[in-house]
Amino acid sequence: MNNSVDTVSRDAWATRAGFILAAVGSAVGLGNIWRFPFQVGQEGGAAFLLIYLLFVAAIGFPAMLVEFVIGRYTNRNPVGALAQLGRGLWGYVGWVFIATGFIILSYYSVVAGWTIRYTIIGLQDGYLADGAAAESQFLDVASGLDAIFFHAVFMAVVIAIVALGIKRGIELAVKLLVPAIIVISLGMALYAFTLAGASDAYSYYLSPDFGVIASNWTSILPAAAGQAFFTLSLGMGAMITYASYLEEDRNLAEDGAIIVGFDTAIAFVTGLIVFPILFTAGVDPADPGPGAIFVSLAAAFGDLTLGWLIGAVFFATVAIAALSSAISLLEVVVSYLIDEHDIDRVTATLAIGGGLFVLGLPSAWDLVLLDLFDGFADQILLVLGGLLLALFVGWKIPDLAVGELKKGIGPIDSWGTLWVWLIRVPVVIVLVISLALGILGYVEFLQDDFIPWLEG
């Protein structure tokens, strides 16, 4: 029996597959399909991919186990979990996760709304091959009343699923959504393999230039760390919350490896889809910015035979992936109200969902404001949350953490010691460096983009 005190009856996963698919669904989202390609393009192609994969294995997997043991041991949301285990300021660390999840979902829903609109565009009028026209089309979709409407549509769907609970809502949804993402992604990768630009795209995506790493490591390192945490749903409380619904006999290391493996594979496959399409259409993959993948891909689809259909399928897949992640982010904050304030699920979901919609309105109105929220969450809050949790588990409660990890695995003395020291030293060092560089990068964004926008 876990060392927690239940104030209300908590839900639980009906099956192991339900938990794994939910965690995979949380990890597989806009981070894989929207963010990952433009991060690869922006940070030097295969050079970024190599560092990102190293981060996932050496930092992401150990950090995921940290969140798992905290969640399962306490059966609590991030705030309740850290308040139960921590003393003094440590007891307040959970609020970092609540704030991160809240901020991310506010603009995440806006971007997900773009994917719905782009799916409809493909089925109605098709995509515009001309770059300038494609950019104008994106600006119409990405800001103003159009963006607000589809932000509202997406948030309404997320609210409906989370309000139904773990078994009838989240678990049922992910059992449909995640297999669909996998099947469609593999089919589109096979299609992309047949395109004329595939060979050059694979060279760009799979052959790292170590000179790029050496010259741009101050940019690549925080970007790779932020991407690894974003795509694995770490640092935002989702994995703590999902693990809090687990039974004690689950093998956390095995489940974590499966989740990390699926998430990384889908991100990798997304690159095999996107870059052949861009290279075939002659579009520069290094074009930066969160909207670039929409502009560039839409223009590329406009140049392809049956591009309207391929594009509609692609953007629909992105929308499905976004939904599977968004429900986990909403559940983080909803579980806090249920656990700590004894509020019923439907009321909590409606209240938080409504607040998220309002907070997302600035991001839906102007792209600079979306960048403001995204940079703060991705480069600072995600990494900060991961760093604080690593310090807490690695140095304050290592014996408790190893003991919880053993449940469902058996004796892991040497392996558990290795895990703790990975958390204590390399994970902490990398996250400290990434956080410092991320703060510097965010300050630069404020000076170069946000302040001129305010003054203009």
C-alpha positions in Angstrom: 0.0 0.0 0.0 1.4 3.4 -0.9 2.2 6.0 1.7 -0.5 8.5 0.8 -3.7 9.6 2.4 -6.7 9.6 0.0 -9.2 12.4 0.5 -11.3 11.2 -2.3 -11.7 8.0 -4.2 -9.2 8.1 -7.1 -9.6 6.6 -10.5 -7.1 4.0 -11.9 -6.0 2.5 -15.2 -8.1 -0.5 -16.2 -5.2 -2.2 -18.0 -1.4 -1.9 -18.4 -2.0 -1.2 -22.1 -4.2 1.7 -21.2 -1.4 3.3 -19.1 1.3 2.7 -21.7 -0.9 4.1 -24.5 -1.9 7.1 -22.4 1.8 7.9 -21.6 2.8 7.3 -25.2 -0.1 9.5 -26.3 1.0 12.2 -23.8 4.6 12.0 -25.2 3.6 11.7 -28.8 2.0 15.0 -29.8 2.9 18.4 -31.3 6.4 18.0 -29.9 7.0 15.1 -32.3 5.2 16.4 -35.4 5.0 20.2 -35.1 8.1 21.1 -33.1 10.6 18.4 -33.9 10.9 19.1 -37.7 11.4 22.8 -37.3 13.9 22.3 -34.4 15.9 19.9 -36.6 15.8 22.4 -39.5 16.6 25.3 -37.3 19.5 23.7 -35.5 21.5 22.0 -38.3 19.7 18.9 -39.4 21.4 15.6 -38.4 23.6 17.4 -35.9 20.6 18.3 -33.8 19.1 14.8 -34.3 22.2 13.2 -32.9 22.3 15.4 -29.7 18.6 15.0 -29.3 18.8 11.2 -29.4 21.6 11.2 -26.8 19.6 13.5 -24.6 16.6 11.2 -24.8 18.6 8.1 -23.8 20.9 9.7 -21.1 18.6 12.4 -19.7 15.0 11.7 -20.8 14.7 8.1 -19.7 16.2 8.5 -16.2 14.1 11.7 -15.7 11.0 9.8 -16.7 11.6 7.2 -14.0 12.0 10.0 -11.5 8.5 11.3 -12.3 7.1 7.7 -12.3 8.4 6.9 -8.8 7.1 10.1 -7.4 3.7 9.7 -8.9 3.2 6.0 -7.9 4.6 6.3 -4.4 2.3 9.2 -3.5 -0.8 8.5 -5.6 -1.0 12.3 -6.0 -0.8 15.1 -8.5 2.5 17.0 -8.6 1.5 19.6 -6.0 0.2 17.0 -3.6 3.1 14.6 -4.3 5.9 17.1 -3.5 4.0 18.5 -0.5 3.8 15.0 0.9 7.5 14.1 0.3 9.2 17.5 0.6 10.0 19.8 3.5 10.3 23.5 3.4 10.7 25.0 -0.1 10.8 21.5 -1.6 7.1 21.1 -0.8 6.3 23.9 -3.2 8.2 22.5 -6.3 5.0 20.8 -7.5 3.6 24.2 -8.4 6.3 24.6 -11.1 4.7 21.6 -12.9 1.2 22.9 -12.6 2.2 26.3 -14.0 4.2 24.6 -16.8 1.3 22.4 -17.9 -1.2 25.2 -17.7 1.0 27.6 -19.8 1.9 24.9 -22.4 -1.7 23.8 -22.9 -2.9 27.3 -23.4 -0.9 27.8 -26.6 -0.7 24.1 -27.4 -4.5 24.3 -28.0 -4.0 27.2 -30.4 -1.5 25.3 -32.5 -3.7 22.2 -32.5 -6.5 24.4 -33.8 -4.2 25.3 -36.7 -3.9 21.6 -37.6 -7.7 21.2 -37.7 -8.1 24.2 -39.9 -5.3 23.0 -42.2 -7.0 19.6 -42.5 -10.2 21.3 -43.6 -8.2 23.5 -46.1 -6.8 20.4 -47.8 -10.2 18.8 -48.2 -11.8 22.0 -49.4 -9.6 24.3 -51.5 -6.2 22.6 -51.4 -2.8 24.1 -50.4 -1.1 27.0 -52.2 2.3 26.1 -53.8 3.5 29.7 -54.0 5.6 30.5 -50.9 4.3 34.0 -50.4 0.7 32.8 -50.8 1.2 30.0 -48.4 2.6 32.4 -45.8 -0.4 34.7 -46.3 -2.7 31.7 -45.9 -0.9 30.7 -42.7 -1.2 34.2 -41.2 -4.9 34.1 -41.8 -5.2 30.8 -40.0 -2.8 31.4 -37.2 -4.1 34.6 -35.7 -7.3 36.5 -35.2 -10.9 35.2 -35.0 -10.2 32.1 -37.1 -7.5 30.9 -34.7 -9.7 31.7 -31.7 -12.6 29.6 -33.1 -10.5 26.5 -33.7 -8.7 27.0 -30.4 -12.2 26.8 -28.8 -13.1 23.7 -30.8 -10.0 21.8 -29.8 -10.3 22.8 -26.1 -13.9 21.7 -26.1 -12.9 18.2 -27.3 -10.1 17.9 -24.7 -12.5 19.0 -21.9 -15.1 16.4 -22.9 -12.6 13.5 -22.8 -11.0 14.5 -19.5 -14.4 15.1 -17.9 -15.3 11.4 -18.5 -12.4 10.2 -16.3 -9.5 7.8 -16.6 -11.2 4.6 -17.8 -14.2 6.0 -19.8 -12.4 9.1 -21.1 -8.7 9.2 -21.3 -8.0 5.4 -21.6 -10.7 4.8 -24.2 -9.5 7.8 -26.3 -5.8 6.8 -26.4 -6.6 3.2 -27.3 -8.1 4.7 -30.5 -5.8 7.7 -31.1 -2.3 6.2 -30.5 -2.6 3.2 -32.9 -4.0 5.6 -35.5 -1.0 7.9 -35.2 1.4 5.0 -35.6 -0.3 3.4 -38.6 -0.7 6.7 -40.5 2.8 7.8 -39.7 4.3 4.6 -41.1 2.2 4.8 -44.2 3.2 8.4 -44.9 6.9 7.5 -44.4 6.6 4.8 -47.0 5.0 7.4 -49.3 7.8 9.9 -48.7 10.4 7.3 -49.5 9.1 7.3 -53.1 9.6 11.1 -53.6 12.3 12.5 -55.8 13.9 14.5 -53.0 14.1 11.6 -50.6 17.8 10.8 -51.1 19.0 14.4 -50.4 16.5 14.6 -47.5 17.9 11.5 -45.8 21.5 12.8 -46.2 20.5 16.1 -44.5 18.5 14.3 -41.8 20.8 11.3 -41.1 24.4 12.4 -41.7 25.5 14.7 -38.9 28.1 17.4 -39.6 30.2 17.5 -36.4 31.4 21.0 -37.3 27.9 22.3 -36.9 27.8 20.8 -33.4 31.1 22.4 -32.5 30.2 25.8 -33.8 26.5 25.9 -32.6 26.5 23.9 -29.4 25.2 26.8 -27.3 22.1 26.8 -29.4 21.8 23.1 -30.0 22.2 22.0 -26.4 19.3 23.9 -24.8 17.1 23.2 -27.9 17.8 19.5 -27.7 17.2 19.4 -23.9 14.0 21.4 -24.2 12.8 19.2 -27.1 13.6 16.0 -25.2 11.6 17.2 -22.2 8.8 18.6 -24.3 8.3 15.5 -26.5 8.5 13.1 -23.5 6.0 15.2 -21.5 8.6 15.7 -18.8 8.9 18.7 -16.5 5.2 19.4 -16.8 3.8 16.9 -14.3 2.0 14.7 -16.8 4.0 11.6 -16.0 3.8 12.1 -12.3 0.0 12.4 -12.7 -0.4 9.3 -14.9 1.9 7.2 -12.7 -0.2 8.2 -9.7 -3.0 6.0 -11.1 -0.8 2.9 -11.2 -0.7 -0.2 -9.1 2.5 -1.2 -7.3 3.2 -4.3 -9.4 4.0 -2.3 -12.5 7.6 -2.6 -13.8 8.3 1.2 -14.2 11.6 0.7 -16.0 10.1 -1.6 -18.6 7.1 0.6 -19.1 9.3 3.7 -19.3 11.5 2.1 -22.0 8.5 1.2 -24.1 7.1 4.7 -23.8 10.4 6.4 -24.6 11.0 4.0 -27.5 7.6 4.6 -29.1 7.8 8.4 -28.7 11.4 8.6 -30.1 10.5 6.3 -33.0 7.5 8.4 -34.0 9.5 11.6 -33.8 12.2 10.0 -36.0 9.6 8.8 -38.5 8.2 12.3 -38.7 11.5 13.5 -40.0 11.4 10.7 -42.6 8.0 12.1 -43.7 8.6 15.9 -43.5 12.1 16.3 -45.0 11.5 14.3 -48.2 8.4 16.4 -48.9 10.3 19.7 -48.3 13.3 18.7 -50.4 11.1 17.4 -53.2 9.3 20.8 -53.3 12.6 22.7 -53.1 11.7 24.2 -49.7 14.5 25.2 -47.3 14.1 23.1 -44.1 16.1 25.7 -42.1 13.4 28.3 -42.3 12.9 29.1 -38.6 9.8 29.6 -36.5 6.8 27.7 -35.1 4.7 28.6 -38.2 7.4 27.5 -40.7 6.4 23.9 -40.7 2.8 24.9 -41.7 4.0 27.4 -44.4 6.7 25.2 -45.8 4.7 21.9 -45.8 1.6 23.5 -47.1 3.6 25.0 -50.0 5.2 21.6 -50.6 1.8 19.8 -50.5 0.6 22.3 -53.1 3.4 21.2 -55.4 2.7 17.4 -55.1 0.3 15.2 -57.0 -2.7 14.6 -54.7 -1.0 16.9 -52.3 -4.3 18.1 -51.0 -5.1 14.6 -49.8 -1.6 13.8 -48.5 -1.6 17.2 -46.6 -5.1 16.6 -45.2 -4.0 13.2 -43.8 -0.8 14.6 -42.4 -2.4 17.5 -40.6 -5.2 15.3 -39.3 -2.5 13.0 -37.8 -1.0 16.0 -36.2 -4.4 17.0 -34.7 -4.9 13.4 -33.4 -1.4 13.5 -31.8 -2.1 16.9 -30.3 -5.3 15.6 -28.7 -3.6 12.6 -27.1 -1.1 15.0 -25.5 -3.5 17.7 -24.5 -5.7 15.4 -22.4 -2.6 14.6 -20.3 -1.8 18.2 -19.7 -5.4 19.1 -18.7 -5.4 16.0 -16.4 -2.4 17.4 -14.5 -4.3 20.5 -13.3 -7.7 18.7 -12.9 -6.1 16.1 -10.7 -4.8 18.8 -8.4 -8.3 20.2 -7.8 -9.7 16.7 -7.3 -7.0 15.5 -4.9 -6.4 18.6 -2.9 -9.8 20.4 -2.9 -12.2 17.5 -3.3 -13.8 19.1 -6.4 -15.7 16.7 -8.6 -14.1 15.8 -12.0 -16.7 17.5 -14.3 -16.6 20.8 -12.4 -12.8 20.8 -12.2 -12.4 20.0 -15.9 -14.9 22.7 -17.0 -13.3 25.4 -14.7 -9.7 24.6 -15.7 -10.6 24.2 -19.4 -12.3 27.5 -19.5 -9.3 29.2 -17.8 -7.0 27.6 -20.4 -9.1 28.9 -23.2 -8.9 32.4 -21.9 -5.2 32.2 -21.3 -4.7 31.0 -24.9 -6.5 34.0 -26.4 -3.3 36.1 -26.6 -1.4 33.3 -28.4 -4.3 33.0 -30.8 -4.3 36.7 -31.5 -0.6 37.2 -32.3 2.3 34.9 -33.1 4.7 37.0 -31.1 2.7 36.3 -28.0 2.7 32.5 -28.8 6.5 32.7 -29.1 6.6 34.5 -25.7 4.7 31.6 -24.0 6.4 28.8 -25.9 9.9 30.1 -25.2 9.3 30.6 -21.5 7.7 27.1 -21.1 10.1 25.2 -23.3 13.5 26.8 -22.6 12.9 27.7 -18.9 10.0 26.0 -17.1 10.3 22.5 -18.5 14.0 22.3 -17.8 13.6 24.0 -14.4 11.0 21.5 -13.3 13.2 18.6 -14.4 16.2 20.0 -12.6 14.4 20.6 -9.3 12.9 17.1 -9.4 16.3 15.5 -10.2 17.9 17.4 -7.3 15.1 16.4 -4.9 15.0 12.7 -5.9 18.8 12.3 -6.4 19.9 14.0 -3.2 17.0 14.2 -0.8 15.1 10.9 -1.2 17.3 8.5 -3.1 16.6 5.5 -0.9 12.8 6.0 -1.1 13.0 6.4 -4.9 15.1 3.2 -5.4 12.8 1.3 -3.1 9.7 2.4 -5.1 11.5 1.6 -8.4 12.1 -2.0 -7.1 8.4 -2.7 -6.9 7.4 -4.8 -9.9 11.1 -5.3 -10.9 12.8 -7.1 -8.0 16.4 -6.6 -6.8 18.1 -3.8 -8.7 20.8 -2.8 -6.3 23.6 -2.0 -8.8 21.2 -0.8 -11.4 19.4 1.4 -8.9 22.7 2.9 -7.7 23.6 3.7 -11.3 20.2 5.4 -11.9 20.6 7.5 -8.8 24.0 8.7 -9.8 22.9 9.4 -13.3 20.2 11.7 -11.8 22.6 13.3 -9.3 25.4 14.2 -11.7 25.1 14.1 -15.5 21.4 14.8 -15.6 21.7 17.7 -13.2 24.8 19.1 -14.9 23.2 19.0 -18.4 20.0 20.6 -17.1 21.8 23.4 -15.3 23.8 24.2 -18.5 20.6 24.0 -20.6 18.7 26.2 -18.2 21.4 28.8 -18.2 21.6 28.8 -22.0 17.8 28.8 -22.3 17.5 31.8 -20.1 20.0 33.7 -22.2 18.2 32.7 -25.3 14.9 33.8 -23.9 16.3 37.2 -22.9 17.6 37.6 -26.4 14.1 36.9 -27.8 12.7 39.5 -25.5 15.2 42.1 -26.6 15.1 41.3 -30.4 11.4 40.4 -30.9 9.1 41.0 -28.0 10.2 44.5 -26.9 10.2 45.8 -30.5 6.7 44.3 -30.9 5.5 46.1 -27.8 7.0 49.4 -29.0 5.7 49.0 -32.5 
